[in-house]
Short mmCIF file of N, CA and C in Angstrom, two decimals:
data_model
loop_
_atom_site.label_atom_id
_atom_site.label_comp_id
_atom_site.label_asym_id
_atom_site.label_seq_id
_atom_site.Cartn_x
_atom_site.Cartn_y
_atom_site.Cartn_z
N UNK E 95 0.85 -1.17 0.00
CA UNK E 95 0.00 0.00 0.00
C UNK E 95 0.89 1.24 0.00
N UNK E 96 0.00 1.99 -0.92
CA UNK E 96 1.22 3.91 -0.80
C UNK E 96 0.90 4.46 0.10
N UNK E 97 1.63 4.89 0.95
CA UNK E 97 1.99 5.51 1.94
C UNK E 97 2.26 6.85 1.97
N UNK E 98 3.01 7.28 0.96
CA UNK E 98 2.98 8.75 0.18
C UNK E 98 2.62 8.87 -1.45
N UNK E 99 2.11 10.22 -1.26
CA UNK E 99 1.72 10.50 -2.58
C UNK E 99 0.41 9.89 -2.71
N UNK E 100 0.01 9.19 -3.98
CA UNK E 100 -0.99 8.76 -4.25
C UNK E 100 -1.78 7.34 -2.88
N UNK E 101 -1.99 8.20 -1.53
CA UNK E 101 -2.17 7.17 -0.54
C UNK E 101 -2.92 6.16 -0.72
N UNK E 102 -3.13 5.19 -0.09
CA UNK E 102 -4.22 3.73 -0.33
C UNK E 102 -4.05 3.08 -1.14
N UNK E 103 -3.61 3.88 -2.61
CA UNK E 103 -3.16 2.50 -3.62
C UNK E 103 -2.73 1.55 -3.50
N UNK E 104 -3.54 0.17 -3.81
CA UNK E 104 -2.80 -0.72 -2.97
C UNK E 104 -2.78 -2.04 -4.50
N UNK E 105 -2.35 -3.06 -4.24
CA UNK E 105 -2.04 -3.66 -5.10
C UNK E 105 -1.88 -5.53 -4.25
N UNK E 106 -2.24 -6.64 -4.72
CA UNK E 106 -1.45 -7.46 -4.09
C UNK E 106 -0.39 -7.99 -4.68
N UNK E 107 0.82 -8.42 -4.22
CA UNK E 107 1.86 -8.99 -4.54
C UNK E 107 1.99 -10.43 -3.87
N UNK E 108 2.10 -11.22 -5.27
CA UNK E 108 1.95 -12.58 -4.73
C UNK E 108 3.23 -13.11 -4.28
N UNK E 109 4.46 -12.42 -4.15
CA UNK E 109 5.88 -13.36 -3.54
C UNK E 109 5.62 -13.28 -1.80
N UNK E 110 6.62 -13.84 -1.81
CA UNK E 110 6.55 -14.26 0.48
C UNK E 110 8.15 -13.06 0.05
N UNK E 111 8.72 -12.86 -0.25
CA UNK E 111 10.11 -12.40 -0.45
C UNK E 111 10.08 -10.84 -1.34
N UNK E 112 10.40 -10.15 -1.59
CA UNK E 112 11.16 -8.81 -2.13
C UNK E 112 11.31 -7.46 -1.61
N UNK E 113 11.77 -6.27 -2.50
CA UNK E 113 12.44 -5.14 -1.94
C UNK E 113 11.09 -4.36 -2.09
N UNK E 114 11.19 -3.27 -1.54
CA UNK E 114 10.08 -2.71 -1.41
C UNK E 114 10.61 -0.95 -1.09
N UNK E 115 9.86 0.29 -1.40
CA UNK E 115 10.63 1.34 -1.19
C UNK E 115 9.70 1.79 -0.09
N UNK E 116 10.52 3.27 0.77
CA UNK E 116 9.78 3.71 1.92
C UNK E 116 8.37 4.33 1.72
N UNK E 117 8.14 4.38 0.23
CA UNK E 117 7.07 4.39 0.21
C UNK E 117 5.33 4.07 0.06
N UNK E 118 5.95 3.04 0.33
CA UNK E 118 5.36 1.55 0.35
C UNK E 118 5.25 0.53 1.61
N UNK E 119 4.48 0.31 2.09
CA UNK E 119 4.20 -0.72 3.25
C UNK E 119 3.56 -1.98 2.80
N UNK E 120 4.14 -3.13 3.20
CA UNK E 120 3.97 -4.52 3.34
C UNK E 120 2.91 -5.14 4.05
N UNK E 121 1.48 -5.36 3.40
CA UNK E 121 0.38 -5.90 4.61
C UNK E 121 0.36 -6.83 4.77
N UNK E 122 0.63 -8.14 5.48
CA UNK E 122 0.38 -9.26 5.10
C UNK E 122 -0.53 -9.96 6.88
N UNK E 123 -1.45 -11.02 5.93
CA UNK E 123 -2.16 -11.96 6.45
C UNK E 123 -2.06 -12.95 7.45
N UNK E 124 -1.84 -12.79 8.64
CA UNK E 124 -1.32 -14.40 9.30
C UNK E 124 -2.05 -15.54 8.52
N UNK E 125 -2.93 -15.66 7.68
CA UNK E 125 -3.92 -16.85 7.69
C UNK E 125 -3.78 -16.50 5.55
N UNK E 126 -2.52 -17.30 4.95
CA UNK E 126 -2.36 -17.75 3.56
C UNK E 126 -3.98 -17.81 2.87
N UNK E 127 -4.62 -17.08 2.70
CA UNK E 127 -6.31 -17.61 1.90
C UNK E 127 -6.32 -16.65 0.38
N UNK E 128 -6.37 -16.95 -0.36
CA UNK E 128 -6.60 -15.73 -1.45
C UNK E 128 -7.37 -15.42 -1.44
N UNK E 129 -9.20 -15.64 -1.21
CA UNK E 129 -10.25 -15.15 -0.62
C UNK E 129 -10.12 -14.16 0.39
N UNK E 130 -9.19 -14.03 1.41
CA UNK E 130 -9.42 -12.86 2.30
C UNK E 130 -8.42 -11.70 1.72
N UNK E 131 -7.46 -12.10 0.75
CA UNK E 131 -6.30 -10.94 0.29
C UNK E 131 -7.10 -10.45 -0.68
N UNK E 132 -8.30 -10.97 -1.17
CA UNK E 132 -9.05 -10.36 -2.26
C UNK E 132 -10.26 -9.21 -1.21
N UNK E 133 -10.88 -9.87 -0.58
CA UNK E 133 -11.95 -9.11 0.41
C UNK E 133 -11.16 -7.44 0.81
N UNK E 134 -9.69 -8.15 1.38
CA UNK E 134 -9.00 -7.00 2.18
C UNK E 134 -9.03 -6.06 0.55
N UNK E 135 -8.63 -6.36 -0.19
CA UNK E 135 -7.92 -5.24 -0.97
C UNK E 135 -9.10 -4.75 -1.34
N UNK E 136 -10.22 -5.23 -1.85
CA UNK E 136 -11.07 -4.56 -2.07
C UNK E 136 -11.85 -3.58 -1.43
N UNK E 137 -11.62 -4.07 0.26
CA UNK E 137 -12.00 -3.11 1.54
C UNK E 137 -10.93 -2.18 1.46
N UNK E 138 -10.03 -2.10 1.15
CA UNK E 138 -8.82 -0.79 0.96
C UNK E 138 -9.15 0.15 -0.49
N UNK E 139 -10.32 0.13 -1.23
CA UNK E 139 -10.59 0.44 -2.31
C UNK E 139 -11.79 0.94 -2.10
N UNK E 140 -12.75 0.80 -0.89
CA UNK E 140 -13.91 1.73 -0.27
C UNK E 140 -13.84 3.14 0.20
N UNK E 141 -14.97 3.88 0.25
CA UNK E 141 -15.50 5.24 0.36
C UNK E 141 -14.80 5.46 1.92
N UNK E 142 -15.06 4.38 2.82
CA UNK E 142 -14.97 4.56 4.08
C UNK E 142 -13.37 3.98 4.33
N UNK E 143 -12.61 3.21 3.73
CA UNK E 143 -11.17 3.16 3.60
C UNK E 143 -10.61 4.34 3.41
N UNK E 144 -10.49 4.82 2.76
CA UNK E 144 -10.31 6.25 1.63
C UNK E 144 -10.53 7.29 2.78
N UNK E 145 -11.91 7.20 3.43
CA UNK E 145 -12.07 8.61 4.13
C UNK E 145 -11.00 8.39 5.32
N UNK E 146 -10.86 7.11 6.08
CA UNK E 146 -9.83 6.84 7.43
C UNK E 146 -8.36 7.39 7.25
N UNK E 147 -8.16 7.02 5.82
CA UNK E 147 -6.60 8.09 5.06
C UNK E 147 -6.69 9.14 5.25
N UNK E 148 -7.70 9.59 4.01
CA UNK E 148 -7.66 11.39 4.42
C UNK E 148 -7.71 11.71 6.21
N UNK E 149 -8.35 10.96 6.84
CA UNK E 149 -7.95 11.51 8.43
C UNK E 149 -6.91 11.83 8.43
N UNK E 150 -6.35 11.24 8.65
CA UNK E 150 -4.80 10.62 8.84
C UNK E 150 -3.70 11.33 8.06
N UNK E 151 -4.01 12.11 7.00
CA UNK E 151 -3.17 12.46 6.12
C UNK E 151 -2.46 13.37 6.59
N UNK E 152 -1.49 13.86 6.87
CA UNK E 152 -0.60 14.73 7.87
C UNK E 152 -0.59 16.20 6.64
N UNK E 153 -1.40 16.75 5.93
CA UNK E 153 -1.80 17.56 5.16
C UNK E 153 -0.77 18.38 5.07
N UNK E 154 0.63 17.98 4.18
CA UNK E 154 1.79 18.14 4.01
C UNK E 154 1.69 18.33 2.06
N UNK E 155 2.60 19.21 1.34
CA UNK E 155 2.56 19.40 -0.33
C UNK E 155 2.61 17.79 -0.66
N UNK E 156 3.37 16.95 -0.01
CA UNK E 156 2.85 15.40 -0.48
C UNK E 156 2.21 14.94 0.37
N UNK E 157 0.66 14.70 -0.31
CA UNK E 157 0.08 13.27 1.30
C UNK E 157 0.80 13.02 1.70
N UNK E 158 0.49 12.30 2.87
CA UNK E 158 1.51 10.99 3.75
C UNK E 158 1.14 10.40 4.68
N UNK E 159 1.11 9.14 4.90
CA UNK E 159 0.42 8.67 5.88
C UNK E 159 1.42 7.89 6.68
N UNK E 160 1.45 8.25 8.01
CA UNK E 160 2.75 7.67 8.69
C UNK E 160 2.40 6.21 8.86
N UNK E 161 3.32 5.06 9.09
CA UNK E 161 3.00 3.65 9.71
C UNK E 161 2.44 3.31 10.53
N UNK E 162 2.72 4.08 11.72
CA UNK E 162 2.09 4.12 12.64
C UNK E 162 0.27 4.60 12.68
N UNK E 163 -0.01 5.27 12.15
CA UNK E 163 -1.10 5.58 11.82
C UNK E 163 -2.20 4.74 10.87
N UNK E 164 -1.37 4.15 10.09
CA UNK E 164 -2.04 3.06 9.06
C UNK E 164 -2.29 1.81 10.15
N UNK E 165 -1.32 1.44 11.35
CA UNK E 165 -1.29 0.01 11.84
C UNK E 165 -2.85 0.63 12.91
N UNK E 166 -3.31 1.93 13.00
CA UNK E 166 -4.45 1.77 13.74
C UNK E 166 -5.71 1.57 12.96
N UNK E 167 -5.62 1.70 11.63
CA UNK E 167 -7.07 1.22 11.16
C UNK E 167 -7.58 -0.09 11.40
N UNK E 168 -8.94 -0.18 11.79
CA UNK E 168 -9.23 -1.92 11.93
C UNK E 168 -9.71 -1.96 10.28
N UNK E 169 -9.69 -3.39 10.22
CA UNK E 169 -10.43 -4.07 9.20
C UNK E 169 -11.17 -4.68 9.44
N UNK E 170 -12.68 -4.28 9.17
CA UNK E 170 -14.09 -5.63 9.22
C UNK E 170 -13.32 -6.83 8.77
N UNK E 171 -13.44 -7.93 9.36
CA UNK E 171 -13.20 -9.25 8.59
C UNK E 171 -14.36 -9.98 9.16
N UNK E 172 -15.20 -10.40 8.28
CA UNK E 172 -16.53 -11.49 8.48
C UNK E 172 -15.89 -12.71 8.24
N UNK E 173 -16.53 -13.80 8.46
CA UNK E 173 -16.40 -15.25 8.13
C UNK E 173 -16.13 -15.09 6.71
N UNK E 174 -15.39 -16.55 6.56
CA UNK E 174 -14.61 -16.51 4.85
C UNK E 174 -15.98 -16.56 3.78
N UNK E 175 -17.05 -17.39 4.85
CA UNK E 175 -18.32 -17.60 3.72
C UNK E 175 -18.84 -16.39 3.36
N UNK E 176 -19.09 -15.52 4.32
CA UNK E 176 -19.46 -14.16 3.93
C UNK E 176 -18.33 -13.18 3.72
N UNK E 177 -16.99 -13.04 3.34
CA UNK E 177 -16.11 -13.26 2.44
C UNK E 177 -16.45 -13.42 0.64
N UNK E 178 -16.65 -14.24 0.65
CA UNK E 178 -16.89 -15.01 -0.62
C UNK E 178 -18.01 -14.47 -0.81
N UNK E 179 -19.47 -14.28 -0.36
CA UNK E 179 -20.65 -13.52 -0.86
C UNK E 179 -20.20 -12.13 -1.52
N UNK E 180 -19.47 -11.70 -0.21
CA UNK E 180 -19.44 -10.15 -0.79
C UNK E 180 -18.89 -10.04 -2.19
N UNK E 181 -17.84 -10.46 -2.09
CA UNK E 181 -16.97 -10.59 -3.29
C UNK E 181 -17.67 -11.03 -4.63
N UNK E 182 -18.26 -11.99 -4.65
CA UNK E 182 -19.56 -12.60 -5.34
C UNK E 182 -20.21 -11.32 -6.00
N UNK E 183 -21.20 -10.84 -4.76
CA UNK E 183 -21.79 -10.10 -5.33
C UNK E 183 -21.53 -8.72 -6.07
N UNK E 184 -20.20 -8.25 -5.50
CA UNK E 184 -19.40 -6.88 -5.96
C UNK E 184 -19.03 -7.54 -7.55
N UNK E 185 -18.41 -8.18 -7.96
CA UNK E 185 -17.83 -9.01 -8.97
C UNK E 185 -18.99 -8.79 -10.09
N UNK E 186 -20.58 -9.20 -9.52
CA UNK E 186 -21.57 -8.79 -10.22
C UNK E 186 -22.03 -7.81 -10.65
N UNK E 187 -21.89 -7.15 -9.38
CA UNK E 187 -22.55 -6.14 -9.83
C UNK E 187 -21.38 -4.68 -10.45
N UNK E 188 -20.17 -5.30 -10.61
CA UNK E 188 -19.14 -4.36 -11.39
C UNK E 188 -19.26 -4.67 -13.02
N UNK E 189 -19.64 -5.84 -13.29
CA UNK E 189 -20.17 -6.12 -14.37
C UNK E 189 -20.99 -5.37 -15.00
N UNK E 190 -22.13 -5.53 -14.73
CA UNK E 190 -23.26 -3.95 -15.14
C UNK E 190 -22.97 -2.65 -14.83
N UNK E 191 -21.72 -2.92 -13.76
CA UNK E 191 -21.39 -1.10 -13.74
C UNK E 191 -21.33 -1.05 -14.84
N UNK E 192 -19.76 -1.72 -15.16
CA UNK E 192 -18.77 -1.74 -16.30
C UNK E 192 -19.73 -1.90 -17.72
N UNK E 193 -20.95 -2.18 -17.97
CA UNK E 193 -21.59 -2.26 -19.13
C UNK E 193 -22.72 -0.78 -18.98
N UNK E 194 -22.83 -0.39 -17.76
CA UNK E 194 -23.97 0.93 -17.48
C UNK E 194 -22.64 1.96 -18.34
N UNK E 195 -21.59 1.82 -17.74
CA UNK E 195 -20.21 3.06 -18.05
C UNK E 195 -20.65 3.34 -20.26
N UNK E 196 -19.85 1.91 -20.44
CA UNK E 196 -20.11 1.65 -21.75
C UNK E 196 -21.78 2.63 -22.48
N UNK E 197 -22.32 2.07 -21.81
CA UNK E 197 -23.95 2.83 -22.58
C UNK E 197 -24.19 4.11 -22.16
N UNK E 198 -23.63 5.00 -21.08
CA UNK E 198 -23.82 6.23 -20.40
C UNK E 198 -22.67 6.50 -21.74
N UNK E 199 -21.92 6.62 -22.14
CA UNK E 199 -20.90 7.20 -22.58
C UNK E 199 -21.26 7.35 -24.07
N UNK E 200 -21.75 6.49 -24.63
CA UNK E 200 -22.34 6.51 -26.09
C UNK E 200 -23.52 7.38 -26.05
N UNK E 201 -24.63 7.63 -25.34
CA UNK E 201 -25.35 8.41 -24.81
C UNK E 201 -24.91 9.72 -24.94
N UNK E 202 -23.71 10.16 -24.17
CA UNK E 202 -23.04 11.19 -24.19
C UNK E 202 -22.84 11.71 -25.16
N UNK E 203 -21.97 10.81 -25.92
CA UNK E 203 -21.33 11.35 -27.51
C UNK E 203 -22.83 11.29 -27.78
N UNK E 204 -23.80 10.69 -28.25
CA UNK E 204 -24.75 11.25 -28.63
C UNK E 204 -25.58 12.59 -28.46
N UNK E 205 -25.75 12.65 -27.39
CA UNK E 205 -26.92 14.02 -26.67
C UNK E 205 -25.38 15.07 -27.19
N UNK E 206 -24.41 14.98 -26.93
CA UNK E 206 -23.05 16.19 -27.10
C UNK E 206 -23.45 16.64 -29.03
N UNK E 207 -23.50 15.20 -29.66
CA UNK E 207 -23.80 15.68 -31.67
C UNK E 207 -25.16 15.55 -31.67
N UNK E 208 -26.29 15.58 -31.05
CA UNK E 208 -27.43 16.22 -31.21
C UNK E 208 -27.85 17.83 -31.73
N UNK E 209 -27.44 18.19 -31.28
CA UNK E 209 -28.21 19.55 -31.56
C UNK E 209 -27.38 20.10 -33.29
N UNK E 210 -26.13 19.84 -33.25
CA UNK E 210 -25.48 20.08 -34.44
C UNK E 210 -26.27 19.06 -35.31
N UNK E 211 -26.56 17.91 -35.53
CA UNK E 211 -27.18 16.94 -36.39
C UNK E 211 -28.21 17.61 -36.64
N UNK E 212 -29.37 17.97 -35.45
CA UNK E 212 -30.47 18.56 -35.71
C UNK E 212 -30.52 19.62 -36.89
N UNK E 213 -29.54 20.59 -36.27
CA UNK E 213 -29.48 21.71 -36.96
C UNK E 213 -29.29 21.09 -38.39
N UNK E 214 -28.28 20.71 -39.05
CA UNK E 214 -27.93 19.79 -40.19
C UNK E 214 -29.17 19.46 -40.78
N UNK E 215 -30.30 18.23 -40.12
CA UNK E 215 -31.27 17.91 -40.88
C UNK E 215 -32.42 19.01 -41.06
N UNK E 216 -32.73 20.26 -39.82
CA UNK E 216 -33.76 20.86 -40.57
C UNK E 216 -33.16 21.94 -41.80
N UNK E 217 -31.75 22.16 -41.88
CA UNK E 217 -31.30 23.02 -43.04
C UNK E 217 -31.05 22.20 -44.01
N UNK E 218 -30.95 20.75 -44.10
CA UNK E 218 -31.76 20.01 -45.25
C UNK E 218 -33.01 20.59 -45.63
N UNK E 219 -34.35 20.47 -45.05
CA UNK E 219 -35.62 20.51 -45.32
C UNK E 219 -35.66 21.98 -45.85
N UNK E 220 -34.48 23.04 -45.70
CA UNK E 220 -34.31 24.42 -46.32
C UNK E 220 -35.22 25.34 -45.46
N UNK E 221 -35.45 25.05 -43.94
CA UNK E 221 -36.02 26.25 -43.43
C UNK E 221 -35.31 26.62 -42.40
N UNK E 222 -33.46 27.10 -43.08
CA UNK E 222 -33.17 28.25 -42.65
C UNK E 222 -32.98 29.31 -43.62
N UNK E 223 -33.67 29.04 -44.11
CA UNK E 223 -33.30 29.41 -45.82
C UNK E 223 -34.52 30.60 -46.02
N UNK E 224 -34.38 31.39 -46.58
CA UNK E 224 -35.68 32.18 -47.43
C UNK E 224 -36.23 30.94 -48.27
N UNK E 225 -37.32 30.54 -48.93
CA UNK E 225 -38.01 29.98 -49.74
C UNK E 225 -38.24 30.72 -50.72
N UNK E 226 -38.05 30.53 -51.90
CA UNK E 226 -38.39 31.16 -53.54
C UNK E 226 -39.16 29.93 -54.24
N UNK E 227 -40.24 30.55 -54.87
CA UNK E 227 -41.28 29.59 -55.40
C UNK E 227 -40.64 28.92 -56.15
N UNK E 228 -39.84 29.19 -56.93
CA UNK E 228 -38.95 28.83 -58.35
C UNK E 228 -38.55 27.49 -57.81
#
């Protein structure tokens, strides 16, 4: 997880072993499950994760969030079964985000070349035009 600069970004890294810079902290799991390294990271990617940083942020020209300060956040951890629901259901329902994004955006470009199109087809039909009988 970043620690400075861009705080909370977090990422998992699957080795037991490597180097790492000071700006960067090492979270790791007593309990090996890839189900809970998935839950956690995704709980480090919430509204209410996010806001416990900005607490914390020592409101310096670079964020920063000291170690000490990060080792006091708790983490909800539910049972692995409800674990696995959540995840389940987020997984789902990022799906239809990810297809709502897609159709909001074509939408966009649409309603944005609307009014120019418009304009276009009624100066086809020639009434921006004077009309001459001829």
């Amino acid at each position: 997880m970043c620690i400075r600069g861009s705080l909370g970004k977090n990422g998992v890294y699957p080795f037991e072993t490597g180097v790492i810079v000071s700006s960067l902290v090492i979270i790791r799991s007593f309990i090996n499950l890839e189900m809970m390294y998935k839950y956690i990271s995704t709980y480090f990617d919430t509204p209410l994760f996010k806001q416990g940083i900005s607490n914390y942020n020592n409101r310096t020209a670079q964020p920063n969030l000291g170690t000490r300060d990060l080792a006091k956040f708790i983490v909800p951890l539910p049972p692995l079964g409800e674990q696995q629901r959540i995840i389940s259901k987020l997984e789902e329902l990022l799906s239809l985000i990810d297809r709502y994004a897609v159709t909001y955006e074509k939408l966009e470009q649409f309603n944005a070349k609307f009014p120019e199109d418009m304009k276009k087809s009624i100066a086809i039909q020639g009434k921006f035009v004077e009309q001459r009988a001829e």
